[in-house]
Coordinates of C-alpha atoms in Angstrom, one line a residue:
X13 CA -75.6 -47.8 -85.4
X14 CA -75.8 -50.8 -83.7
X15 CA -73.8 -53.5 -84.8
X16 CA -75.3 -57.1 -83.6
X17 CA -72.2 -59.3 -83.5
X18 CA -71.1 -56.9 -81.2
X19 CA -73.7 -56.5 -79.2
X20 CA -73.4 -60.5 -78.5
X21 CA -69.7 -60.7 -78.3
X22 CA -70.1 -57.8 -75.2
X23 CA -71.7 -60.6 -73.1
X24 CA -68.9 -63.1 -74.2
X25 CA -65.5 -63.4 -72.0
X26 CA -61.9 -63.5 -73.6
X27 CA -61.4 -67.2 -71.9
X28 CA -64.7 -68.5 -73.9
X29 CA -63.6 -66.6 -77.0
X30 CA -60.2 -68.2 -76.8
X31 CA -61.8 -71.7 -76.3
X32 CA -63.8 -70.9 -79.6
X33 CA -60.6 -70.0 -81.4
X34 CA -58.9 -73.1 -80.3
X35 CA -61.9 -75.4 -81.4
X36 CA -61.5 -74.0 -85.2
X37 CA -57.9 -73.5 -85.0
X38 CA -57.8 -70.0 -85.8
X39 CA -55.3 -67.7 -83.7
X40 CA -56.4 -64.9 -81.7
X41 CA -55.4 -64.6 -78.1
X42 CA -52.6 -62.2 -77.6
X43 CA -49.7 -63.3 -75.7
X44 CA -48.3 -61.2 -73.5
X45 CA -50.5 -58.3 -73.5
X46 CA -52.3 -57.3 -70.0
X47 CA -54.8 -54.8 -69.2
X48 CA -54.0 -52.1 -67.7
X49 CA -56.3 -51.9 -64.8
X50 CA -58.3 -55.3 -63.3
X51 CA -62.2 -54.9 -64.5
X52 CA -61.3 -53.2 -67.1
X53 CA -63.5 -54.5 -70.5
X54 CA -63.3 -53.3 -74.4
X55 CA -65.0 -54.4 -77.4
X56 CA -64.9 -52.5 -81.1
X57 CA -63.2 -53.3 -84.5
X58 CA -59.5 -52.3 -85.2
X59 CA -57.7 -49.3 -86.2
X60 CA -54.5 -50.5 -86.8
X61 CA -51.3 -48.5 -87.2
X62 CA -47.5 -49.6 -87.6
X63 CA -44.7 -48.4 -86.0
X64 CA -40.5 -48.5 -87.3
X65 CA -37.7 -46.9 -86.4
X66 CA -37.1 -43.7 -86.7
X67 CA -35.6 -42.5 -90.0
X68 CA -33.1 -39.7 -90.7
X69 CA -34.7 -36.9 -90.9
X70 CA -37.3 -39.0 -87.8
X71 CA -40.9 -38.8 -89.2
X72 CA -44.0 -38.4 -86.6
X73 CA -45.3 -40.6 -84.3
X74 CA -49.0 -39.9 -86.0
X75 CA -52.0 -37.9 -86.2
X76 CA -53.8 -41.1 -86.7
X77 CA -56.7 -40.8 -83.9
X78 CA -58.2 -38.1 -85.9
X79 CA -59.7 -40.6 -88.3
X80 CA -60.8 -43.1 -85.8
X81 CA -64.5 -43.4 -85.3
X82 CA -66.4 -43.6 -82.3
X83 CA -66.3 -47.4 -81.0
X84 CA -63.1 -48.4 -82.4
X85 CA -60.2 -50.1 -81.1
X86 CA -56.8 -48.4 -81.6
X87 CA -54.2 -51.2 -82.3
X88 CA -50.5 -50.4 -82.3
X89 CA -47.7 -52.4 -83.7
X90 CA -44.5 -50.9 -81.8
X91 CA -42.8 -54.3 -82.7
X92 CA -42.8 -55.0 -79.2
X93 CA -40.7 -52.2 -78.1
X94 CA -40.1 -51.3 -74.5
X95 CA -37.8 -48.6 -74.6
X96 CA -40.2 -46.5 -75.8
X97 CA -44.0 -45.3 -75.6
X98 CA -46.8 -44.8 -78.8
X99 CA -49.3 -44.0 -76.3
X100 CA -49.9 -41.0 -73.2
X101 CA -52.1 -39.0 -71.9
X102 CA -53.2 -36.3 -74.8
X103 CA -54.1 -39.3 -76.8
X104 CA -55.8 -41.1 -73.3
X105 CA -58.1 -38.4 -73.3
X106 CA -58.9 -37.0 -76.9
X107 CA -59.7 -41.0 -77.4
X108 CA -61.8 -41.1 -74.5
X109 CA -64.0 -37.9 -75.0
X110 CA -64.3 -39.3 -78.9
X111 CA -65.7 -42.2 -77.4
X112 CA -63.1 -45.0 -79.0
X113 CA -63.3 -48.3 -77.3
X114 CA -59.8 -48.7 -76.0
X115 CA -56.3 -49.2 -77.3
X116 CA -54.1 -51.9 -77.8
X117 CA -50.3 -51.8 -78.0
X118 CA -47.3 -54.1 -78.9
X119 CA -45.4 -52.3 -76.5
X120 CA -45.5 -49.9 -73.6
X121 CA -47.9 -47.0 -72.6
X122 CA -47.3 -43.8 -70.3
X123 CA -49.0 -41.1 -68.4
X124 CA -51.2 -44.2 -66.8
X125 CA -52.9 -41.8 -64.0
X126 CA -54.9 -40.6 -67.2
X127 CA -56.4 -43.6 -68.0
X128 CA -56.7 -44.8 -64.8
X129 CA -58.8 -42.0 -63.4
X130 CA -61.4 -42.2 -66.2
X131 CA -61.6 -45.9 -67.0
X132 CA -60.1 -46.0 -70.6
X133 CA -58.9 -49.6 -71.6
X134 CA -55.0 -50.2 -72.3
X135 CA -53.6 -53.7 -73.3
X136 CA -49.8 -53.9 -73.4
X137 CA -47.1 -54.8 -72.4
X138 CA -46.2 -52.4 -69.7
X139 CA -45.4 -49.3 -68.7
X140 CA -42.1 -46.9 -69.6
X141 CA -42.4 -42.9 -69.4
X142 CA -40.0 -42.4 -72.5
X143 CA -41.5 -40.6 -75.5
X144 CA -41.4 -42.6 -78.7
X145 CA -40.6 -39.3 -80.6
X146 CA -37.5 -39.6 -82.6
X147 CA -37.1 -43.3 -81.9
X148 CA -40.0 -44.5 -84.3
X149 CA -42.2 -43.3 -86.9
X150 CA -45.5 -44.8 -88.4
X151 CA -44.8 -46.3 -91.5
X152 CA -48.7 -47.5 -92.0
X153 CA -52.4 -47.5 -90.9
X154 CA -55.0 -49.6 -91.7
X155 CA -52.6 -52.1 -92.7
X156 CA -52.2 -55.6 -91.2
X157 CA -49.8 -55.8 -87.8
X158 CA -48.8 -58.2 -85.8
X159 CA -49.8 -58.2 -81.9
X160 CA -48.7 -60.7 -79.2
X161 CA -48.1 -63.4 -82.3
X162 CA -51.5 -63.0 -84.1
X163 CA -51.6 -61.2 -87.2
X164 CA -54.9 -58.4 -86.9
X165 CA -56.2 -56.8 -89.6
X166 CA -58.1 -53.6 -89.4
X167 CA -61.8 -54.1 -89.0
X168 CA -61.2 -57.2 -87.1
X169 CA -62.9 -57.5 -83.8
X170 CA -61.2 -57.1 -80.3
X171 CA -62.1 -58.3 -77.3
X172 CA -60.7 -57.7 -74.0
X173 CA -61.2 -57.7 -70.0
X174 CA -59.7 -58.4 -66.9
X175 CA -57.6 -61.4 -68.9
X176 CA -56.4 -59.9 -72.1
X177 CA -57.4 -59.4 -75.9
X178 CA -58.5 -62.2 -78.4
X179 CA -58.5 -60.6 -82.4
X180 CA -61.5 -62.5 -83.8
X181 CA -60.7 -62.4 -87.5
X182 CA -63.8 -60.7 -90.0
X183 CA -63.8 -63.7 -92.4
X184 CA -65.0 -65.7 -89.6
X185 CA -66.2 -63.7 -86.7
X186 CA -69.7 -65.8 -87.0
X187 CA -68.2 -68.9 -86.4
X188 CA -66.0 -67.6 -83.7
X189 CA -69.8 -66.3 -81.8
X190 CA -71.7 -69.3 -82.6
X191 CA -69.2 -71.7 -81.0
X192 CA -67.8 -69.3 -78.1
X193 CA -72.0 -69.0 -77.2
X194 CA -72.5 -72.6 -77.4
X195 CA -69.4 -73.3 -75.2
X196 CA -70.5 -70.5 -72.3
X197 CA -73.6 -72.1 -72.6
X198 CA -72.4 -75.7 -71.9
X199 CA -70.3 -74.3 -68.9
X200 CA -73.0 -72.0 -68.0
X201 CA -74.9 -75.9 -67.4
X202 CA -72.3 -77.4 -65.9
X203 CA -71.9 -74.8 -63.1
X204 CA -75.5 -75.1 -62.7
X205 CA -75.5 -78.8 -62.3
X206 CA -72.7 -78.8 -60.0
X207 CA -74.0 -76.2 -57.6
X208 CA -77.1 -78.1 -57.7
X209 CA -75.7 -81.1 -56.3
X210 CA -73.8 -83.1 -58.8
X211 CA -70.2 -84.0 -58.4
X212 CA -68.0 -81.9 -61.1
X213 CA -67.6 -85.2 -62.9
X214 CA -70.9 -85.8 -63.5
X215 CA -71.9 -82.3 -64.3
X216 CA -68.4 -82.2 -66.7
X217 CA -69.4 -85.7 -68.6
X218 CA -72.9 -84.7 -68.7
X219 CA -71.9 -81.9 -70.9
X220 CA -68.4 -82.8 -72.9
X221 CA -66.4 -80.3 -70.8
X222 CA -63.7 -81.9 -72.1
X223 CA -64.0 -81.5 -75.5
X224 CA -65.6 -77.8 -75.3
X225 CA -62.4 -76.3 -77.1
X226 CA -61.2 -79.2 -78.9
X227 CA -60.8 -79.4 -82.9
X228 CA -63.1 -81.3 -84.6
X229 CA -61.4 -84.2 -86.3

């Protein structure tokens, strides 16, 4: 089923979204994460899982992407870890033939020709070949994790392309569209105007470029 915010935040991109976080002082963009590939765009609500250490005996790196449905972005708390990866290729493609929006990662990916080859979004924070197993566990899904300094919770909605992710928190995901559409609109008028003929100071007063992202008082 279709799900309208959605369908309107797919036209939206991550640098308006993060202008519309800013004017409501809500976090969301994800420091630190890059997409794995330039063109690259995702869009789908969280499935988030969190990552420890390994314990003694080690428990599993997760059977989790068996309860993901189709359209839904994998998010992985790996507290940042570079040393090792929660994310190759058997997961790469079992996620992409399910039809699952992307993944996310605090931390590293592997087997990148995978994804590469058929187009499936990864956001991280780079790239490592060594196998998480035995060096962390999941301790929880569908709990609350914390990527690139914003706290997501599952069901919130991600966003990403050529840029990086924003999280656009559920409790106010209609806020977040309203004002992210009103600012691509404004800017969407400005470009206008200038290639038109005015002087990007005219066209930016003319339109409150200025004050597009900032906090109302």
């Amino acid at each position: 089923m279709s799900d309208p915010i959605l369908d309107r935040f797919a036209v939206l991109g991550t640098a308006t979204v993060s202008d519309a976080l800013d004017k409501l002082k809500r976090p969301g963009s994800l420091l630190g994460l890059a997409p794995l590939s330039d063109g690259q765009r995702m869009i789908g609500r969280a499935f988030t899982v969190r990552y420890v250490s390994a314990q003694v005996p080690a428990g599993t790196v997760g059977d989790f992407i068996d309860q993901v449905e189709r359209g839904q972005v994998i998010v992985l708390d790996n507290d940042g870890r570079l040393d090792c990866t929660v994310w190759g290729d058997i997961l790469t493609a079992v996620a992409h033939q399910r039809g699952i929006s992307g993944t996310v990662i605090e931390g590293v990916c592997r087997d990148t020709h995978r994804a590469l080859s058929i187009g499936y979004p990864i956001y991280s924070r780079g790239r490592f070949m060594r196998t998480g197993k035995d060096r962390v566990e999941v301790a929880e899904e569908r709990g609350p994790v914390t990527i690139g300094g914003v706290t997501v919770r599952h069901g919130d909605l991600l966003l990403g392309d050529s840029d990086g992710v924003v999280a656009i928190p559920r409790d106010c995901e209609e806020q977040v569209l309203e004002t992210a559409e009103m600012i691509h609109a404004r800017e969407e008028a400005i470009l206008a105007a200038a290639l038109g003929g005015a002087t990007i100071a005219e066209a930016r007063a003319k339109y409150g470029y200025h004050d597009l992202q900032r906090a109302d008082s």
